[in-house]
Structure formats: structure tokens, C-alpha cells
Amino acid sequence: MQSDAAKANPSTAFPGTGAGDGAGGPSWYPPLLISADDLGARFLEPALRDEALALMERITPDPYTDYVSAFMREGARRFGPGWRYADIITVLLGLSDVLKPRSYLEIGVRRGRSLCAVASRAPSCHLFGFDMWQAGYAGIENPGPDFVRGELERVGHQGPLTFVNGDSHKTLPEFFARNPEQRFDLITVDGDHSAEGARQDLLDVLPYLAVGGAVVFDDIDHPTHPELLDVWNRTVADNPCFSSWSFRGLGYGVSFALRRF
């Protein structure tokens, strides 16, 4: 069965190619109709930044979201509408608009900000959140799944919600062993920040990303985790199965890639 992401804008079957239209003709190209670079450029538009700010006003504030909101507002104030910025929230908002995901997997839920970004755009999406719920993670209160459920209610999520608690290096293989046919329209990897751990999370989920779907990888420009950019490049960006885009130079950086085939 073709996933919803495979029917969305990035990968709509081109009429007459035989890619899903029953024509029986050749499929000369992989099914993407837009590149990650093209989408990434759109995700830098000021309107999406304003929508990210509006989202953070809807959810429970914490010191980090307050800081990021102030950073974004000050950048726009000082440098005007041409100021370019992207992070995991602007990217997830943009991808959710384009892909209209029915299924979303996230590694590293924490307080639910990224889940809320997807849910605010795709309220019926089935959300799968994998986390260890470490107390005081990164110096900020980490209340757990019930808190995240409340955050999702704030942004109007109406779809199914599945939390998988524990170490992703154990829970992901177990989950996919039980659900080998599962495919996701959108995936975020933002859990284990060690080089080997992040690489393993990517390798565990990439086979289950639908063609035309997107995988998001955070913190590629984080000064404490400089190895993450190399992990992304070696595992995803250099892989011809993907069309990849990255933003660096401000904040902690973010990447995403569309699956071509």
C-alpha cells in the first residue's frame, strides 16, 4: 500500500510513468518531484518562523523555549525579514504541511515540543514517541508521558498516541520485530547524542521510512556534539537513497532528508 507521504507533494507519481498510475510505462526517475534543497529554502521563510513562535506560546513554557523564542524575535528585530533561521520546530512544521503525515515516529520526546509541532499541523496523525524520560534532562524538568499528553491536547491532537519507554537501542529493534510492515511518513531522531548511538538510531529507523517520507536529525551544529554532523553525512546525506538538506551557522543546526527510493 502506498503511504500518505508517497502520495504527497515530494513524491507524487508522475502521470504516464507507470509509478502508481496503472499505465505500465517506465519509471525513468525516482518518484520525488521536489528536492530537499528546494523545500529547505522554503522552510527559511519568515512566516514559518512566526508560526514556530506561535506554537511555543501554546505549549507550557520552559527556560529553553523561552530562550529560543527570544533569540528568534531578536534576530528578526535586528536584521529584518531577510533574517534566515531554521531549527527542528520550523523544519517539522514545514514538513508536516507538505507531507500531511499519517504516521510519525520520534526518538527523544522530552517535553513534547517536536511532537506538538507535528500534531499541530496533522492532528489525526498517529504519533509514536520513544524516550527514556530521564529526570532533569539537560537541566530542565522532564515530567514524562502524562505531561506530553497534556501538551498534545493543547495543540489539538486527536489521533492515536503510542509511547514506547526505555532505551531506544533496545526498544526500536523490539518494536520493528513486532511490526515489520510498519512504515512512517515522518521520523525524527533526537535521542542518544553519542556518535555511535545516534548512528544506530538512524540505521534502526531508516528502513521503515516510506518512500517520499522525511527523516529529521537535530543538533548537527551543537558545539558539545560536533560528531553528529559527520554521523548525518555518512549515514544519510551521502546515501543516494536520500535527498538531504542542512542548516548550520545559527543555533544548534538541523537536517532533514527525503527518501527517494
PDB file of C-alpha atoms in Angstrom:
ATOM      1  CA  MET A   1       0.000   0.000   0.000  1.00  0.00           C
ATOM      2  CA  GLN A   2       1.337   3.440  -0.904  1.00  0.00           C
ATOM      3  CA  SER A   3       1.840   5.624   2.170  1.00  0.00           C
ATOM      4  CA  ASP A   4       0.285   9.049   2.548  1.00  0.00           C
ATOM      5  CA  ALA A   5       3.752  10.597   2.294  1.00  0.00           C
ATOM      6  CA  ALA A   6       4.300   8.825  -1.001  1.00  0.00           C
ATOM      7  CA  LYS A   7       1.135  10.489  -2.294  1.00  0.00           C
ATOM      8  CA  ALA A   8       2.097  13.944  -1.047  1.00  0.00           C
ATOM      9  CA  ASN A   9       3.904  16.699  -2.930  1.00  0.00           C
ATOM     10  CA  PRO A  10       7.515  15.478  -2.651  1.00  0.00           C
ATOM     11  CA  SER A  11       6.823  12.113  -4.258  1.00  0.00           C
ATOM     12  CA  THR A  12       3.627  12.220  -6.267  1.00  0.00           C
ATOM     13  CA  ALA A  13       3.776   9.627  -9.035  1.00  0.00           C
ATOM     14  CA  PHE A  14       4.342  11.426 -12.331  1.00  0.00           C
ATOM     15  CA  PRO A  15       1.454  10.701 -14.742  1.00  0.00           C
ATOM     16  CA  GLY A  16       2.393   8.361 -17.528  1.00  0.00           C
ATOM     17  CA  THR A  17       5.473   6.941 -15.842  1.00  0.00           C
ATOM     18  CA  GLY A  18       3.750   3.822 -14.594  1.00  0.00           C
ATOM     19  CA  ALA A  19       4.588   4.791 -10.989  1.00  0.00           C
ATOM     20  CA  GLY A  20       1.275   4.013  -9.391  1.00  0.00           C
ATOM     21  CA  ASP A  21      -0.972   5.154 -12.254  1.00  0.00           C
ATOM     22  CA  GLY A  22      -1.524   1.760 -13.805  1.00  0.00           C
ATOM     23  CA  ALA A  23      -0.159   2.918 -17.155  1.00  0.00           C
ATOM     24  CA  GLY A  24       2.518   0.239 -17.222  1.00  0.00           C
ATOM     25  CA  GLY A  25       5.137   2.571 -18.699  1.00  0.00           C
ATOM     26  CA  PRO A  26       8.714   3.006 -17.497  1.00  0.00           C
ATOM     27  CA  SER A  27       9.617   4.951 -14.351  1.00  0.00           C
ATOM     28  CA  TRP A  28      12.665   6.880 -15.503  1.00  0.00           C
ATOM     29  CA  TYR A  29      13.210   8.845 -12.271  1.00  0.00           C
ATOM     30  CA  PRO A  30      12.751   8.138  -8.559  1.00  0.00           C
ATOM     31  CA  PRO A  31       9.300   9.453  -7.552  1.00  0.00           C
ATOM     32  CA  LEU A  32      10.293  12.705  -5.768  1.00  0.00           C
ATOM     33  CA  LEU A  33       9.034  15.848  -7.516  1.00  0.00           C
ATOM     34  CA  ILE A  34      10.893  18.318  -5.298  1.00  0.00           C
ATOM     35  CA  SER A  35      14.326  18.196  -3.711  1.00  0.00           C
ATOM     36  CA  ALA A  36      15.207  18.643  -0.063  1.00  0.00           C
ATOM     37  CA  ASP A  37      17.190  21.767  -1.030  1.00  0.00           C
ATOM     38  CA  ASP A  38      14.069  23.318  -2.543  1.00  0.00           C
ATOM     39  CA  LEU A  39      11.964  22.526   0.498  1.00  0.00           C
ATOM     40  CA  GLY A  40      14.688  23.698   2.869  1.00  0.00           C
ATOM     41  CA  ALA A  41      14.781  27.092   1.162  1.00  0.00           C
ATOM     42  CA  ARG A  42      11.032  27.409   1.709  1.00  0.00           C
ATOM     43  CA  PHE A  43      11.415  26.486   5.361  1.00  0.00           C
ATOM     44  CA  LEU A  44      13.588  29.569   5.897  1.00  0.00           C
ATOM     45  CA  GLU A  45      10.682  31.904   5.121  1.00  0.00           C
ATOM     46  CA  PRO A  46       9.774  34.319   7.953  1.00  0.00           C
ATOM     47  CA  ALA A  47       6.165  33.092   8.068  1.00  0.00           C
ATOM     48  CA  LEU A  48       7.270  29.659   9.264  1.00  0.00           C
ATOM     49  CA  ARG A  49       9.446  31.216  11.958  1.00  0.00           C
ATOM     50  CA  ASP A  50       6.421  33.205  13.157  1.00  0.00           C
ATOM     51  CA  GLU A  51       4.363  30.024  13.257  1.00  0.00           C
ATOM     52  CA  ALA A  52       7.044  28.334  15.364  1.00  0.00           C
ATOM     53  CA  LEU A  53       6.874  31.244  17.798  1.00  0.00           C
ATOM     54  CA  ALA A  54       3.083  30.927  17.937  1.00  0.00           C
ATOM     55  CA  LEU A  55       3.383  27.206  18.674  1.00  0.00           C
ATOM     56  CA  MET A  56       5.736  27.830  21.594  1.00  0.00           C
ATOM     57  CA  GLU A  57       3.190  30.241  23.053  1.00  0.00           C
ATOM     58  CA  ARG A  58       0.586  27.454  23.033  1.00  0.00           C
ATOM     59  CA  ILE A  59       2.620  24.925  24.993  1.00  0.00           C
ATOM     60  CA  THR A  60       3.934  25.049  28.557  1.00  0.00           C
ATOM     61  CA  PRO A  61       6.994  27.319  28.690  1.00  0.00           C
ATOM     62  CA  ASP A  62      10.373  26.219  29.975  1.00  0.00           C
ATOM     63  CA  PRO A  63      13.748  28.016  30.105  1.00  0.00           C
ATOM     64  CA  TYR A  64      14.861  26.619  26.744  1.00  0.00           C
ATOM     65  CA  THR A  65      11.712  27.516  24.785  1.00  0.00           C
ATOM     66  CA  ASP A  66      11.770  30.984  26.364  1.00  0.00           C
ATOM     67  CA  TYR A  67      15.377  31.412  25.243  1.00  0.00           C
ATOM     68  CA  VAL A  68      14.737  30.185  21.695  1.00  0.00           C
ATOM     69  CA  SER A  69      11.681  32.428  21.327  1.00  0.00           C
ATOM     70  CA  ALA A  70      13.674  35.453  22.481  1.00  0.00           C
ATOM     71  CA  PHE A  71      16.543  34.530  20.129  1.00  0.00           C
ATOM     72  CA  MET A  72      14.210  34.321  17.129  1.00  0.00           C
ATOM     73  CA  ARG A  73      12.461  37.586  17.921  1.00  0.00           C
ATOM     74  CA  GLU A  74      15.747  39.426  18.421  1.00  0.00           C
ATOM     75  CA  GLY A  75      17.179  38.090  15.173  1.00  0.00           C
ATOM     76  CA  ALA A  76      14.123  39.244  13.240  1.00  0.00           C
ATOM     77  CA  ARG A  77      14.116  42.632  15.004  1.00  0.00           C
ATOM     78  CA  ARG A  78      17.759  43.373  14.349  1.00  0.00           C
ATOM     79  CA  PHE A  79      18.104  42.025  10.818  1.00  0.00           C
ATOM     80  CA  GLY A  80      14.634  42.353   9.379  1.00  0.00           C
ATOM     81  CA  PRO A  81      12.505  39.993   7.268  1.00  0.00           C
ATOM     82  CA  GLY A  82      15.541  38.649   5.427  1.00  0.00           C
ATOM     83  CA  TRP A  83      16.959  37.051   8.577  1.00  0.00           C
ATOM     84  CA  ARG A  84      17.289  33.310   7.922  1.00  0.00           C
ATOM     85  CA  TYR A  85      16.882  30.757  10.672  1.00  0.00           C
ATOM     86  CA  ALA A  86      15.797  27.140  10.970  1.00  0.00           C
ATOM     87  CA  ASP A  87      15.563  24.623  13.767  1.00  0.00           C
ATOM     88  CA  ILE A  88      13.822  21.357  14.460  1.00  0.00           C
ATOM     89  CA  ILE A  89      10.471  23.082  15.019  1.00  0.00           C
ATOM     90  CA  THR A  90      10.413  25.148  11.826  1.00  0.00           C
ATOM     91  CA  VAL A  91      11.504  22.096   9.836  1.00  0.00           C
ATOM     92  CA  LEU A  92       8.857  19.827  11.395  1.00  0.00           C
ATOM     93  CA  LEU A  93       6.143  22.415  10.822  1.00  0.00           C
ATOM     94  CA  GLY A  94       7.164  22.759   7.179  1.00  0.00           C
ATOM     95  CA  LEU A  95       7.472  19.028   6.556  1.00  0.00           C
ATOM     96  CA  SER A  96       4.137  18.348   8.239  1.00  0.00           C
ATOM     97  CA  ASP A  97       2.473  20.902   5.959  1.00  0.00           C
ATOM     98  CA  VAL A  98       3.941  19.245   2.874  1.00  0.00           C
ATOM     99  CA  LEU A  99       3.726  15.567   3.808  1.00  0.00           C
ATOM    100  CA  LYS A 100       0.480  15.604   5.796  1.00  0.00           C
ATOM    101  CA  PRO A 101       1.791  12.596   7.730  1.00  0.00           C
ATOM    102  CA  ARG A 102      -0.461   9.837   8.959  1.00  0.00           C
ATOM    103  CA  SER A 103       2.351   8.240  10.967  1.00  0.00           C
ATOM    104  CA  TYR A 104       5.202   9.925  12.841  1.00  0.00           C
ATOM    105  CA  LEU A 105       7.984   8.364  14.904  1.00  0.00           C
ATOM    106  CA  GLU A 106      10.142  10.387  17.266  1.00  0.00           C
ATOM    107  CA  ILE A 107      13.196   9.320  19.249  1.00  0.00           C
ATOM    108  CA  GLY A 108      13.767  11.745  22.106  1.00  0.00           C
ATOM    109  CA  VAL A 109      10.376  13.127  23.140  1.00  0.00           C
ATOM    110  CA  ARG A 110      11.398  15.002  26.296  1.00  0.00           C
ATOM    111  CA  ARG A 111       8.659  17.637  26.963  1.00  0.00           C
ATOM    112  CA  GLY A 112       6.890  17.066  23.637  1.00  0.00           C
ATOM    113  CA  ARG A 113       7.735  20.239  21.739  1.00  0.00           C
ATOM    114  CA  SER A 114       8.568  18.428  18.492  1.00  0.00           C
ATOM    115  CA  LEU A 115       5.581  16.100  18.804  1.00  0.00           C
ATOM    116  CA  CYS A 116       3.398  19.176  19.224  1.00  0.00           C
ATOM    117  CA  ALA A 117       4.831  20.729  16.072  1.00  0.00           C
ATOM    118  CA  VAL A 118       3.717  17.726  14.027  1.00  0.00           C
ATOM    119  CA  ALA A 119       0.398  17.327  15.847  1.00  0.00           C
ATOM    120  CA  SER A 120      -0.490  20.992  15.365  1.00  0.00           C
ATOM    121  CA  ARG A 121      -0.313  20.503  11.581  1.00  0.00           C
ATOM    122  CA  ALA A 122      -1.502  16.902  11.368  1.00  0.00           C
ATOM    123  CA  PRO A 123      -3.993  16.492  14.238  1.00  0.00           C
ATOM    124  CA  SER A 124      -5.083  12.994  13.175  1.00  0.00           C
ATOM    125  CA  CYS A 125      -1.541  11.641  12.805  1.00  0.00           C
ATOM    126  CA  HIS A 126      -0.610   8.507  14.755  1.00  0.00           C
ATOM    127  CA  LEU A 127       2.300   9.602  16.933  1.00  0.00           C
ATOM    128  CA  PHE A 128       4.919   7.167  18.223  1.00  0.00           C
ATOM    129  CA  GLY A 129       7.247   8.565  20.903  1.00  0.00           C
ATOM    130  CA  PHE A 130      10.359   6.724  22.112  1.00  0.00           C
ATOM    131  CA  ASP A 131      12.062   8.062  25.242  1.00  0.00           C
ATOM    132  CA  MET A 132      13.812   7.093  28.469  1.00  0.00           C
ATOM    133  CA  TRP A 133      12.251  10.033  30.392  1.00  0.00           C
ATOM    134  CA  GLN A 134      15.476  10.890  32.203  1.00  0.00           C
ATOM    135  CA  ALA A 135      14.782  13.169  35.171  1.00  0.00           C
ATOM    136  CA  GLY A 136      16.216  16.662  34.806  1.00  0.00           C
ATOM    137  CA  TYR A 137      17.494  16.011  31.279  1.00  0.00           C
ATOM    138  CA  ALA A 138      19.698  18.922  30.114  1.00  0.00           C
ATOM    139  CA  GLY A 139      18.952  20.697  33.380  1.00  0.00           C
ATOM    140  CA  ILE A 140      15.205  21.090  32.673  1.00  0.00           C
ATOM    141  CA  GLU A 141      12.297  19.296  34.305  1.00  0.00           C
ATOM    142  CA  ASN A 142      11.263  16.242  32.276  1.00  0.00           C
ATOM    143  CA  PRO A 143       7.824  15.285  33.633  1.00  0.00           C
ATOM    144  CA  GLY A 144       7.112  12.248  31.434  1.00  0.00           C
ATOM    145  CA  PRO A 145       4.372  10.874  29.154  1.00  0.00           C
ATOM    146  CA  ASP A 146       1.342  12.269  31.003  1.00  0.00           C
ATOM    147  CA  PHE A 147       2.738  15.793  30.704  1.00  0.00           C
ATOM    148  CA  VAL A 148       3.290  15.298  26.966  1.00  0.00           C
ATOM    149  CA  ARG A 149      -0.284  14.062  26.547  1.00  0.00           C
ATOM    150  CA  GLY A 150      -1.461  17.326  28.055  1.00  0.00           C
ATOM    151  CA  GLU A 151       0.753  19.332  25.709  1.00  0.00           C
ATOM    152  CA  LEU A 152      -0.689  17.496  22.717  1.00  0.00           C
ATOM    153  CA  GLU A 153      -4.196  18.316  23.891  1.00  0.00           C
ATOM    154  CA  ARG A 154      -3.186  21.987  23.926  1.00  0.00           C
ATOM    155  CA  VAL A 155      -2.406  21.888  20.199  1.00  0.00           C
ATOM    156  CA  GLY A 156      -5.489  19.887  19.220  1.00  0.00           C
ATOM    157  CA  HIS A 157      -4.108  16.406  18.630  1.00  0.00           C
ATOM    158  CA  GLN A 158      -6.940  13.932  18.017  1.00  0.00           C
ATOM    159  CA  GLY A 159      -5.125  10.910  16.621  1.00  0.00           C
ATOM    160  CA  PRO A 160      -3.651   7.819  18.256  1.00  0.00           C
ATOM    161  CA  LEU A 161      -0.655   8.200  20.554  1.00  0.00           C
ATOM    162  CA  THR A 162       1.822   5.434  21.388  1.00  0.00           C
ATOM    163  CA  PHE A 163       4.662   5.869  23.863  1.00  0.00           C
ATOM    164  CA  VAL A 164       7.494   3.330  23.996  1.00  0.00           C
ATOM    165  CA  ASN A 165       9.515   3.725  27.172  1.00  0.00           C
ATOM    166  CA  GLY A 166      13.148   2.673  27.511  1.00  0.00           C
ATOM    167  CA  ASP A 167      16.496   2.660  25.742  1.00  0.00           C
ATOM    168  CA  SER A 168      15.872   3.138  22.008  1.00  0.00           C
ATOM    169  CA  HIS A 169      18.721   0.760  21.172  1.00  0.00           C
ATOM    170  CA  LYS A 170      16.576  -1.971  22.695  1.00  0.00           C
ATOM    171  CA  THR A 171      13.042  -0.719  22.134  1.00  0.00           C
ATOM    172  CA  LEU A 172      13.379   0.135  18.438  1.00  0.00           C
ATOM    173  CA  PRO A 173      14.548  -3.345  17.332  1.00  0.00           C
ATOM    174  CA  GLU A 174      11.861  -4.897  19.532  1.00  0.00           C
ATOM    175  CA  PHE A 175       9.181  -2.616  18.095  1.00  0.00           C
ATOM    176  CA  PHE A 176      10.104  -3.322  14.478  1.00  0.00           C
ATOM    177  CA  ALA A 177      10.395  -7.048  15.144  1.00  0.00           C
ATOM    178  CA  ARG A 178       6.750  -6.908  16.241  1.00  0.00           C
ATOM    179  CA  ASN A 179       5.728  -4.514  13.436  1.00  0.00           C
ATOM    180  CA  PRO A 180       7.847  -5.391  10.379  1.00  0.00           C
ATOM    181  CA  GLU A 181       5.352  -3.892   7.909  1.00  0.00           C
ATOM    182  CA  GLN A 182       5.118  -0.532   9.672  1.00  0.00           C
ATOM    183  CA  ARG A 183       6.175   2.489   7.612  1.00  0.00           C
ATOM    184  CA  PHE A 184       6.427   6.099   8.723  1.00  0.00           C
ATOM    185  CA  ASP A 185       5.789   9.257   6.730  1.00  0.00           C
ATOM    186  CA  LEU A 186       7.958  11.344   9.054  1.00  0.00           C
ATOM    187  CA  ILE A 187      10.671  10.407  11.576  1.00  0.00           C
ATOM    188  CA  THR A 188      12.768  12.498  13.974  1.00  0.00           C
ATOM    189  CA  VAL A 189      15.993  11.207  15.502  1.00  0.00           C
ATOM    190  CA  ASP A 190      16.910  13.341  18.521  1.00  0.00           C
ATOM    191  CA  GLY A 191      17.842  10.863  21.226  1.00  0.00           C
ATOM    192  CA  ASP A 192      21.270   9.418  22.031  1.00  0.00           C
ATOM    193  CA  HIS A 193      23.802  12.103  21.069  1.00  0.00           C
ATOM    194  CA  SER A 194      26.880   9.901  21.098  1.00  0.00           C
ATOM    195  CA  ALA A 195      28.239   9.255  17.618  1.00  0.00           C
ATOM    196  CA  GLU A 196      27.606   5.517  17.716  1.00  0.00           C
ATOM    197  CA  GLY A 197      24.259   5.854  19.464  1.00  0.00           C
ATOM    198  CA  ALA A 198      22.896   8.438  17.022  1.00  0.00           C
ATOM    199  CA  ARG A 199      24.147   6.417  14.071  1.00  0.00           C
ATOM    200  CA  GLN A 200      22.459   3.293  15.418  1.00  0.00           C
ATOM    201  CA  ASP A 201      19.144   5.117  15.886  1.00  0.00           C
ATOM    202  CA  LEU A 202      19.297   6.287  12.272  1.00  0.00           C
ATOM    203  CA  LEU A 203      20.150   2.822  10.985  1.00  0.00           C
ATOM    204  CA  ASP A 204      17.311   1.314  13.014  1.00  0.00           C
ATOM    205  CA  VAL A 205      14.612   3.615  11.611  1.00  0.00           C
ATOM    206  CA  LEU A 206      15.662   4.360   8.029  1.00  0.00           C
ATOM    207  CA  PRO A 207      14.415   1.035   6.582  1.00  0.00           C
ATOM    208  CA  TYR A 208      10.953   1.929   7.900  1.00  0.00           C
ATOM    209  CA  LEU A 209      10.755   5.409   6.348  1.00  0.00           C
ATOM    210  CA  ALA A 210       8.248   5.490   3.499  1.00  0.00           C
ATOM    211  CA  VAL A 211       9.428   6.480   0.033  1.00  0.00           C
ATOM    212  CA  GLY A 212       8.666  10.191  -0.175  1.00  0.00           C
ATOM    213  CA  GLY A 213       8.797  10.489   3.597  1.00  0.00           C
ATOM    214  CA  ALA A 214      11.301  12.541   5.583  1.00  0.00           C
ATOM    215  CA  VAL A 215      13.753  11.917   8.399  1.00  0.00           C
ATOM    216  CA  VAL A 216      14.832  14.832  10.633  1.00  0.00           C
ATOM    217  CA  PHE A 217      18.104  14.896  12.586  1.00  0.00           C
ATOM    218  CA  ASP A 218      18.789  17.580  15.175  1.00  0.00           C
ATOM    219  CA  ASP A 219      21.860  19.298  16.643  1.00  0.00           C
ATOM    220  CA  ILE A 220      24.263  18.929  13.711  1.00  0.00           C
ATOM    221  CA  ASP A 221      25.935  22.211  14.745  1.00  0.00           C
ATOM    222  CA  HIS A 222      25.883  21.700  18.500  1.00  0.00           C
ATOM    223  CA  PRO A 223      29.273  22.681  19.994  1.00  0.00           C
ATOM    224  CA  THR A 224      29.101  19.836  22.507  1.00  0.00           C
ATOM    225  CA  HIS A 225      28.341  17.229  19.838  1.00  0.00           C
ATOM    226  CA  PRO A 226      30.438  18.099  16.756  1.00  0.00           C
ATOM    227  CA  GLU A 227      30.452  14.429  15.727  1.00  0.00           C
ATOM    228  CA  LEU A 228      26.739  14.497  14.838  1.00  0.00           C
ATOM    229  CA  LEU A 229      27.298  16.292  11.530  1.00  0.00           C
ATOM    230  CA  ASP A 230      29.652  13.524  10.397  1.00  0.00           C
ATOM    231  CA  VAL A 231      27.132  10.895  11.530  1.00  0.00           C
ATOM    232  CA  TRP A 232      24.444  12.552   9.422  1.00  0.00           C
ATOM    233  CA  ASN A 233      26.638  12.962   6.373  1.00  0.00           C
ATOM    234  CA  ARG A 234      27.993   9.412   6.409  1.00  0.00           C
ATOM    235  CA  THR A 235      24.688   7.727   7.233  1.00  0.00           C
ATOM    236  CA  VAL A 236      22.152   9.786   5.266  1.00  0.00           C
ATOM    237  CA  ALA A 237      23.410  12.769   3.253  1.00  0.00           C
ATOM    238  CA  ASP A 238      25.984  10.714   1.293  1.00  0.00           C
ATOM    239  CA  ASN A 239      23.450   7.954   0.622  1.00  0.00           C
ATOM    240  CA  PRO A 240      21.893   8.213  -2.868  1.00  0.00           C
ATOM    241  CA  CYS A 241      18.604   6.901  -1.441  1.00  0.00           C
ATOM    242  CA  PHE A 242      18.059  10.351   0.068  1.00  0.00           C
ATOM    243  CA  SER A 243      17.784  13.992  -0.923  1.00  0.00           C
ATOM    244  CA  SER A 244      19.243  15.915   2.023  1.00  0.00           C
ATOM    245  CA  TRP A 245      19.271  19.490   3.355  1.00  0.00           C
ATOM    246  CA  SER A 246      21.080  21.007   6.349  1.00  0.00           C
ATOM    247  CA  PHE A 247      21.026  24.332   8.167  1.00  0.00           C
ATOM    248  CA  ARG A 248      24.118  25.428  10.094  1.00  0.00           C
ATOM    249  CA  GLY A 249      25.620  28.629  11.441  1.00  0.00           C
ATOM    250  CA  LEU A 250      22.868  29.686  13.867  1.00  0.00           C
ATOM    251  CA  GLY A 251      21.544  27.810  16.842  1.00  0.00           C
ATOM    252  CA  TYR A 252      22.312  24.102  17.012  1.00  0.00           C
ATOM    253  CA  GLY A 253      21.601  23.236  13.388  1.00  0.00           C
ATOM    254  CA  VAL A 254      19.163  20.767  11.854  1.00  0.00           C
ATOM    255  CA  SER A 255      18.993  18.424   8.864  1.00  0.00           C
ATOM    256  CA  PHE A 256      16.304  16.535   7.033  1.00  0.00           C
ATOM    257  CA  ALA A 257      16.227  14.158   4.101  1.00  0.00           C
ATOM    258  CA  LEU A 258      13.536  12.880   1.762  1.00  0.00           C
ATOM    259  CA  ARG A 259      13.622   9.214   0.838  1.00  0.00           C
ATOM    260  CA  ARG A 260      13.953   8.908  -2.937  1.00  0.00           C
ATOM    261  CA  PHE A 261      13.675   5.119  -3.265  1.00  0.00           C
TER     262      PHE A 261
END
